[in-house]
PDB file of C-alpha atoms in Angstrom:
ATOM      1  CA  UNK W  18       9.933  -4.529  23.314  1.00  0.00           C
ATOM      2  CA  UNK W  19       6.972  -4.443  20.663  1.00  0.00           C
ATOM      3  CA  UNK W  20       3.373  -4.865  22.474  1.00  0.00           C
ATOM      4  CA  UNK W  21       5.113  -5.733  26.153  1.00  0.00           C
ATOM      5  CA  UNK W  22       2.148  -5.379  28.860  1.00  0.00           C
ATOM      6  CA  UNK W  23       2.121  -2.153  31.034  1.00  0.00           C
ATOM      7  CA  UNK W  24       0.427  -2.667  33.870  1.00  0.00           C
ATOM      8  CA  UNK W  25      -2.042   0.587  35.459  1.00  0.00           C
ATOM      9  CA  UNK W  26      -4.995   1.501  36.177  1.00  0.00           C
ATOM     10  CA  UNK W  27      -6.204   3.849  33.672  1.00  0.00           C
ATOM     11  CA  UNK W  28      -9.373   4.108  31.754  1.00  0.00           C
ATOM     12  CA  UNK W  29      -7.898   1.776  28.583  1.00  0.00           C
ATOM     13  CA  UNK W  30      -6.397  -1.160  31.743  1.00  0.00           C
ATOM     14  CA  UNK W  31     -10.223  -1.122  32.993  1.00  0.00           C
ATOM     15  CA  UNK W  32     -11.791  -1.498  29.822  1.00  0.00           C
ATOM     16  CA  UNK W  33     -12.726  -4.913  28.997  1.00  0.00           C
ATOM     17  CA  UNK W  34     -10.564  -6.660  26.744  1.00  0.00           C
ATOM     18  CA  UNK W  35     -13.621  -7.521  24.079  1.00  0.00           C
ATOM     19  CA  UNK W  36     -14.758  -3.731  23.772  1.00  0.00           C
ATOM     20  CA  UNK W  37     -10.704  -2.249  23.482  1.00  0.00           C
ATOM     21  CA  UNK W  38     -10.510  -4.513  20.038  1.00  0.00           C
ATOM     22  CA  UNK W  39     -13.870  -3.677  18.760  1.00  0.00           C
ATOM     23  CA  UNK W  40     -12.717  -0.188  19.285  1.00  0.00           C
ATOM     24  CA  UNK W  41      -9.555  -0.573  17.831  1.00  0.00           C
ATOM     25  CA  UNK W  42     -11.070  -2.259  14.432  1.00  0.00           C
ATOM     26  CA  UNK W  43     -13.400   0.464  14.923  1.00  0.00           C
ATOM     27  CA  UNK W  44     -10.682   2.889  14.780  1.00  0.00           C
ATOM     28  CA  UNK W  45      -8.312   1.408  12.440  1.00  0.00           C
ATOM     29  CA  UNK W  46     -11.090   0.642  10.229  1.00  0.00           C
ATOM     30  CA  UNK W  47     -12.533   4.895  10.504  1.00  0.00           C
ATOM     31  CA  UNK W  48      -9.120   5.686   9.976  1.00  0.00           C
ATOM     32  CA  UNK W  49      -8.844   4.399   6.634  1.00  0.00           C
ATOM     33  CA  UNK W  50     -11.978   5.822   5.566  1.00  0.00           C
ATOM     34  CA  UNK W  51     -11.066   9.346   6.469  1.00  0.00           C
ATOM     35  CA  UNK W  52      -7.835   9.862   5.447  1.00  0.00           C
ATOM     36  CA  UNK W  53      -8.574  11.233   2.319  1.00  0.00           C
ATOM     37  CA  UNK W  54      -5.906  13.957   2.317  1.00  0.00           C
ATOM     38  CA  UNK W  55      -2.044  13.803   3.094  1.00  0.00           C
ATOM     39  CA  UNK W  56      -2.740  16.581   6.216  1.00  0.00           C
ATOM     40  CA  UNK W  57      -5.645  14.217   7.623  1.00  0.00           C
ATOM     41  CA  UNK W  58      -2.616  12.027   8.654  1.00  0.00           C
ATOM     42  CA  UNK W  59      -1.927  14.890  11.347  1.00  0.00           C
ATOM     43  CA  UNK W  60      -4.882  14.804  13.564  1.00  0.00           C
ATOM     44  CA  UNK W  61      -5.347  10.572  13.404  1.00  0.00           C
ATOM     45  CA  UNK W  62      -1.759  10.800  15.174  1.00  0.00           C
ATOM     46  CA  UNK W  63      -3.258  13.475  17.023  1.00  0.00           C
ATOM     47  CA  UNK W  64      -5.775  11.097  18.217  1.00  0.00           C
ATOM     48  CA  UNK W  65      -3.364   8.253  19.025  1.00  0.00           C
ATOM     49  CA  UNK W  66      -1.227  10.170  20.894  1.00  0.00           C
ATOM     50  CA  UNK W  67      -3.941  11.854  23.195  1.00  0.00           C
ATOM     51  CA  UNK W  68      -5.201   7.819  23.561  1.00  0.00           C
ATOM     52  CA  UNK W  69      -1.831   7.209  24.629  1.00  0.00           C
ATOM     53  CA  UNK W  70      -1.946   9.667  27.391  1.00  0.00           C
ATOM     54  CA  UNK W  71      -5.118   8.221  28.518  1.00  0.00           C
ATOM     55  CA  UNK W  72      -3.313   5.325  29.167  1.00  0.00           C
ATOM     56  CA  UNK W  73      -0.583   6.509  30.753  1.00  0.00           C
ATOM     57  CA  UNK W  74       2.126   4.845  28.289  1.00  0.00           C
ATOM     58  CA  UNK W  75       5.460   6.199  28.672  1.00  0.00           C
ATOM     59  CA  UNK W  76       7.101   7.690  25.849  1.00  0.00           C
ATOM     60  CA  UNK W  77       9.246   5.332  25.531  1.00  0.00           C
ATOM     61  CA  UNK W  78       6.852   2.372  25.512  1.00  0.00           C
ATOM     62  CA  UNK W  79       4.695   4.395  23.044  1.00  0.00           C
ATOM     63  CA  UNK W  80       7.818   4.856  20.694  1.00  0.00           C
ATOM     64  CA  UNK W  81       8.800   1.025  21.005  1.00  0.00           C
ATOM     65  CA  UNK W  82       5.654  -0.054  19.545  1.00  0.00           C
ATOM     66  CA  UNK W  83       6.352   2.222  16.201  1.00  0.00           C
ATOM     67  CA  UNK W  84       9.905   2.095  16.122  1.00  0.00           C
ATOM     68  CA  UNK W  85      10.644  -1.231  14.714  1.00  0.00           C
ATOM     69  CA  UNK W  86       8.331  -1.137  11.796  1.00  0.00           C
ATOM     70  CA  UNK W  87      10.061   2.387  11.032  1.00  0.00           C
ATOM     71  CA  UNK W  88      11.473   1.683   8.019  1.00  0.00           C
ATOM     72  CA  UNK W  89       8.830  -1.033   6.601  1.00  0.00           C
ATOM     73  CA  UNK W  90       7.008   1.962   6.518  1.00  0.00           C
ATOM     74  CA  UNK W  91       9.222   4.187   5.056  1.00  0.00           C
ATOM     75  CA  UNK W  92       9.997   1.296   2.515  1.00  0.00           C
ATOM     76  CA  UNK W  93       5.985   1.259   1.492  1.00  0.00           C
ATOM     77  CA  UNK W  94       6.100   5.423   1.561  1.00  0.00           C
ATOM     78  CA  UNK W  95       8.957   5.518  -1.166  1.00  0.00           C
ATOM     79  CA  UNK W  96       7.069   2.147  -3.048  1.00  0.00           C
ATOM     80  CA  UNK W  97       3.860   4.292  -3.036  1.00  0.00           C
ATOM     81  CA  UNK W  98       5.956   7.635  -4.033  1.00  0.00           C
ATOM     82  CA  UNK W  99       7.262   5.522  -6.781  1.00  0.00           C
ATOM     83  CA  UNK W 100       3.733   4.021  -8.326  1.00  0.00           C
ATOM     84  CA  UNK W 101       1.683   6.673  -7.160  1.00  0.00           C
ATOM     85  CA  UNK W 102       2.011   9.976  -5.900  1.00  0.00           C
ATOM     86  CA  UNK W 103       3.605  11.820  -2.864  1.00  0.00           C
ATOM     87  CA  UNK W 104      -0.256  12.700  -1.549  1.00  0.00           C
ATOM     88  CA  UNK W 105      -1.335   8.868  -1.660  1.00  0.00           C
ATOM     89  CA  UNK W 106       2.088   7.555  -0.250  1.00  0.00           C
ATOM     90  CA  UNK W 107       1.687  10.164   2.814  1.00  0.00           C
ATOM     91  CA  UNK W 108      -1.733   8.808   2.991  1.00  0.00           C
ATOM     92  CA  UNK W 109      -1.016   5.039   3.097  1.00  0.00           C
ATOM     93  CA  UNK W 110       1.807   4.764   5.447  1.00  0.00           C
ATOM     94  CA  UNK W 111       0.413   7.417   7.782  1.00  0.00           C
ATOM     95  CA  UNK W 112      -2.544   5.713   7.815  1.00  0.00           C
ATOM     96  CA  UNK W 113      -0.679   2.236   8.652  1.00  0.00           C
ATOM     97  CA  UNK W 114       1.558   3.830  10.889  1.00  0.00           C
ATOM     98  CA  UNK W 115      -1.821   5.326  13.114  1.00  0.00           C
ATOM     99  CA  UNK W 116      -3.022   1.839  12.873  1.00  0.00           C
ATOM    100  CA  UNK W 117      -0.104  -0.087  14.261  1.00  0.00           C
ATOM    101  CA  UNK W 118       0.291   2.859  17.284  1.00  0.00           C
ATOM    102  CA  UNK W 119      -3.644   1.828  18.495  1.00  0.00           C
ATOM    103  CA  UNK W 120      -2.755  -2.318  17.855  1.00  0.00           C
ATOM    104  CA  UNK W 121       0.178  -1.323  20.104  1.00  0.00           C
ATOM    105  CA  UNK W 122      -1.723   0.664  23.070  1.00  0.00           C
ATOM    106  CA  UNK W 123      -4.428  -2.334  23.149  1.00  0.00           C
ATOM    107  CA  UNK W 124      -1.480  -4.138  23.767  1.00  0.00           C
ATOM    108  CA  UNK W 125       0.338  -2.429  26.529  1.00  0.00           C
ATOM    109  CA  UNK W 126      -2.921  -1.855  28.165  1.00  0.00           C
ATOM    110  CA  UNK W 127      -4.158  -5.825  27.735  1.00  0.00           C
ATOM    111  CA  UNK W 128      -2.907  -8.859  28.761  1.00  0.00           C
ATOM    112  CA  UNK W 129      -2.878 -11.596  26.321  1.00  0.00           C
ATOM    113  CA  UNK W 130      -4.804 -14.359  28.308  1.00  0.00           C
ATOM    114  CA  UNK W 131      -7.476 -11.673  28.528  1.00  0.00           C
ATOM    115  CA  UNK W 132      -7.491 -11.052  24.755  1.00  0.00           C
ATOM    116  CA  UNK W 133      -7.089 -14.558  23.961  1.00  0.00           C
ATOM    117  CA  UNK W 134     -10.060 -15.121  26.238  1.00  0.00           C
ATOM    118  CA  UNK W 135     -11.966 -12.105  24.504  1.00  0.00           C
ATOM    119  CA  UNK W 136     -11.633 -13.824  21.134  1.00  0.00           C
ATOM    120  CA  UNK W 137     -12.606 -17.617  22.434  1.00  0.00           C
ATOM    121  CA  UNK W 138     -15.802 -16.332  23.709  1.00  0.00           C
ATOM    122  CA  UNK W 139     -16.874 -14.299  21.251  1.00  0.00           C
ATOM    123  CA  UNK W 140     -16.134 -17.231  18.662  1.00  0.00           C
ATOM    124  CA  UNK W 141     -18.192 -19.543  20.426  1.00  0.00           C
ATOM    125  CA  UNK W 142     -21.129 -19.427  18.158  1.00  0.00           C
ATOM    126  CA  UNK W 143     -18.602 -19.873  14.926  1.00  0.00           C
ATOM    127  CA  UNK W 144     -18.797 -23.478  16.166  1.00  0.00           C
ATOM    128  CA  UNK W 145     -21.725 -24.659  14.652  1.00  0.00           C
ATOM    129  CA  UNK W 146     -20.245 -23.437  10.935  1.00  0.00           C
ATOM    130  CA  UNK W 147     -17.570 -25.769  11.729  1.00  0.00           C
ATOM    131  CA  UNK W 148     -14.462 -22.950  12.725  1.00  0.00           C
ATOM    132  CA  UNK W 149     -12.789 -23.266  15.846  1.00  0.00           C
ATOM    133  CA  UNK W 150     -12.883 -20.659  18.406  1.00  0.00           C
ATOM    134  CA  UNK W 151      -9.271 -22.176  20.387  1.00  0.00           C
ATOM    135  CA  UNK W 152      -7.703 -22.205  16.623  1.00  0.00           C
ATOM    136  CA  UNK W 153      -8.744 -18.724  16.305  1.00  0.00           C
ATOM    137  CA  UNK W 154      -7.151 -17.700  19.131  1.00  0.00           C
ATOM    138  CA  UNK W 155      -4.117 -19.494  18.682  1.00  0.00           C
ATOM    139  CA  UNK W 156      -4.147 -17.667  15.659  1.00  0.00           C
ATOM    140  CA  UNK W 157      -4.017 -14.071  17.761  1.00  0.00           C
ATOM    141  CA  UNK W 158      -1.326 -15.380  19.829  1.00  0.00           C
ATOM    142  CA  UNK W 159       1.122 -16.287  16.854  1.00  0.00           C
ATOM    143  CA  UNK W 160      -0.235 -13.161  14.822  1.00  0.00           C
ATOM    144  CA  UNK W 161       1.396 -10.976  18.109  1.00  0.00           C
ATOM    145  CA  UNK W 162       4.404 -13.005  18.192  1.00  0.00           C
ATOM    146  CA  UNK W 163       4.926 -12.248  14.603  1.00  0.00           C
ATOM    147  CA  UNK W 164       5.389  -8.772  15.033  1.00  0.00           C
ATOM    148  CA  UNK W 165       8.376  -8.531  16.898  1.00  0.00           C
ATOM    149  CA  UNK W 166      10.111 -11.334  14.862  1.00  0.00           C
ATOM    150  CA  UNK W 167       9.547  -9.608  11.945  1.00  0.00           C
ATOM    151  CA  UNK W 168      10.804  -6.468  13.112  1.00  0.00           C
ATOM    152  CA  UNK W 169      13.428  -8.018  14.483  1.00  0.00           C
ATOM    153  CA  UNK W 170      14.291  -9.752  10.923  1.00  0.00           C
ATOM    154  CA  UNK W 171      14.158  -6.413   9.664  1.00  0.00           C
ATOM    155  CA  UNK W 172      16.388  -4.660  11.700  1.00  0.00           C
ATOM    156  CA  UNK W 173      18.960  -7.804  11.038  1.00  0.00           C
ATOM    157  CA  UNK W 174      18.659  -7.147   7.636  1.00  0.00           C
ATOM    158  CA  UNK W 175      19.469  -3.396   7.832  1.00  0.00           C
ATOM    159  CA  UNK W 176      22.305  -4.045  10.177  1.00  0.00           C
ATOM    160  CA  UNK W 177      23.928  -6.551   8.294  1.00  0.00           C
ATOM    161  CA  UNK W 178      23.415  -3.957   5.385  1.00  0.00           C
ATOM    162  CA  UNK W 179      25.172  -0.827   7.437  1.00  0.00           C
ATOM    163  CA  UNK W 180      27.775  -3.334   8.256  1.00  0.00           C
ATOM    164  CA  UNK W 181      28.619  -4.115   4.850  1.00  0.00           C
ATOM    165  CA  UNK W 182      28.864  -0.653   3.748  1.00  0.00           C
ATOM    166  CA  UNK W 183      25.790  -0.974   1.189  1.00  0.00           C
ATOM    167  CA  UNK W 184      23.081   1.797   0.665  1.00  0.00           C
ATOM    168  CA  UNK W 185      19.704   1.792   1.336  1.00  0.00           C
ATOM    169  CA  UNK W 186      17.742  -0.471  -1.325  1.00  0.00           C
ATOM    170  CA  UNK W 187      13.782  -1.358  -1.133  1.00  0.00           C
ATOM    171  CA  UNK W 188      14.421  -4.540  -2.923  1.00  0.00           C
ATOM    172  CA  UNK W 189      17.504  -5.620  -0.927  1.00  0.00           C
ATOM    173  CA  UNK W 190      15.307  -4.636   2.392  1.00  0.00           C
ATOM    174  CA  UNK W 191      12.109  -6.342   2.160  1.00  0.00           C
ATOM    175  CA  UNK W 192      13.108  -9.897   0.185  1.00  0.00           C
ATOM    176  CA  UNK W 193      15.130 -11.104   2.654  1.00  0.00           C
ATOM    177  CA  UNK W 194      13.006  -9.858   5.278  1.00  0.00           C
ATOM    178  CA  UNK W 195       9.867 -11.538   3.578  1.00  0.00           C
ATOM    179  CA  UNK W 196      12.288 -14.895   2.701  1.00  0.00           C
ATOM    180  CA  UNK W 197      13.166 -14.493   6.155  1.00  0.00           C
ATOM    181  CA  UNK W 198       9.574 -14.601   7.501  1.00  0.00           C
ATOM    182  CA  UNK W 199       8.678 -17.174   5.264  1.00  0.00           C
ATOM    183  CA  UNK W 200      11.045 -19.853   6.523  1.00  0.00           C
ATOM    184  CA  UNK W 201      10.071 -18.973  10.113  1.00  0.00           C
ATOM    185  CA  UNK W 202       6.606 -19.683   9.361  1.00  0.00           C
ATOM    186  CA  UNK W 203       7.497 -22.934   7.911  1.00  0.00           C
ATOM    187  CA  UNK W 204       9.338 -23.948  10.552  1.00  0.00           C
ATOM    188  CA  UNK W 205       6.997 -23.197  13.220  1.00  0.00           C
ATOM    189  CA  UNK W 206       3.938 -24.780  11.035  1.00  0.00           C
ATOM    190  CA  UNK W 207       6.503 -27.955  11.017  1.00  0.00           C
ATOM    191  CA  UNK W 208       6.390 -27.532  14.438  1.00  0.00           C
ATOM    192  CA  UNK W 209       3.049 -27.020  15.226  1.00  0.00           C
ATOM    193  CA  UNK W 210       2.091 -30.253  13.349  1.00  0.00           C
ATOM    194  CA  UNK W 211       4.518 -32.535  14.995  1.00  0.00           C
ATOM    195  CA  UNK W 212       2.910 -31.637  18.283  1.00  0.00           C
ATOM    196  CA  UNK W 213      -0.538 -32.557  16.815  1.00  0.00           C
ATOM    197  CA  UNK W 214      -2.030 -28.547  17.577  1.00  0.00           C
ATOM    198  CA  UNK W 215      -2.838 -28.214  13.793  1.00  0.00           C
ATOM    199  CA  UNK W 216      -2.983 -30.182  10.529  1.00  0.00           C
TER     200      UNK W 216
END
């Protein structure tokens, strides 16, 4: 399961919850500056694989939080093949792919109360510009629970796809995924509303 909680007690469980998503912005954020070559993909995996370790994720938890948004990526690889070049689709999806591997270990090595809690706090001050910090964090929580439903939506799609005997197509992959996405959105802003949370 996408960004499930692993309990330990390594270095990345004791960090506080604030300074693991700085980092990971950090991170995500250094990532895309520096991948300026299709090999620099190599040693940013590198990286996120020796962070892994220093977490002591499984293997199998680290591949579960990659796995599902396998072949989005490879969908945005061949898109960027297509309209670009081989060098800057290697670059883009690597780059993606590093980034969703550190979302993932904050993840496994963070509860959510504690992030949510993270984010309230340091929002706080946003309230005198008129945003609100319990809106922003119920903005985190559904942002996290969107992950796994849409790589769950994916992986219907490319089921029901294998099932019906039909090769792989980039347009027949990602609108009914996105339709797919959009309606559940709907629905849950639909449901939001009726319970008075938003407007």
């Amino acid at each position: 399961m996408f960004a499930t909680y692993q309990p330990g007690d390594s270095l990345l469980h004791r960090l506080p919850a604030g300074v693991k998503i700085l980092l990971v912005c950090a991170l995500i954020l250094a990532v895309s500056l520096s991948v300026r070559q299709a090999w620099h993909v190599l040693p940013a995996l590198g990286f996120a694989a020796a962070l892994y370790a220093v977490g002591r994720i499984r293997p199998g938890a680290a591949w579960d939080q990659v796995r599902p948004v396998l072949p989005m990526l490879i969908a945005i690889l061949v898109l960027q093949w297509i309209v670009a070049d081989l060098d800057t689709a290697i670059r883009v999806s690597g780059a993606l792919l590093v980034a969703v591997a550190v979302a993932g270990l904050v993840a496994l090595t963070t509860r959510v109360s504690d992030m949510l809690d993270a984010v309230t706090r340091a929002a706080r001050p946003l309230r005198h510009v008129g945003i609100s910090p319990d809106r922003m964090a119920l903005v985190l929580v559904l942002t996290i629970r969107a992950i796994p439903l849409l790589a769950r939506q994916l992986r219907q799609v490319t089921e029901a796809r294998r099932a019906r005997g039909l090769g792989m197509s980039i347009r027949a992959l990602v609108v009914p995924t996105v339709l797919g996405a959009l309606t559940t959105a709907d629905q849950l802003g639909d449901a939001l509303a009726a319970r008075g949370v938003d407007d």
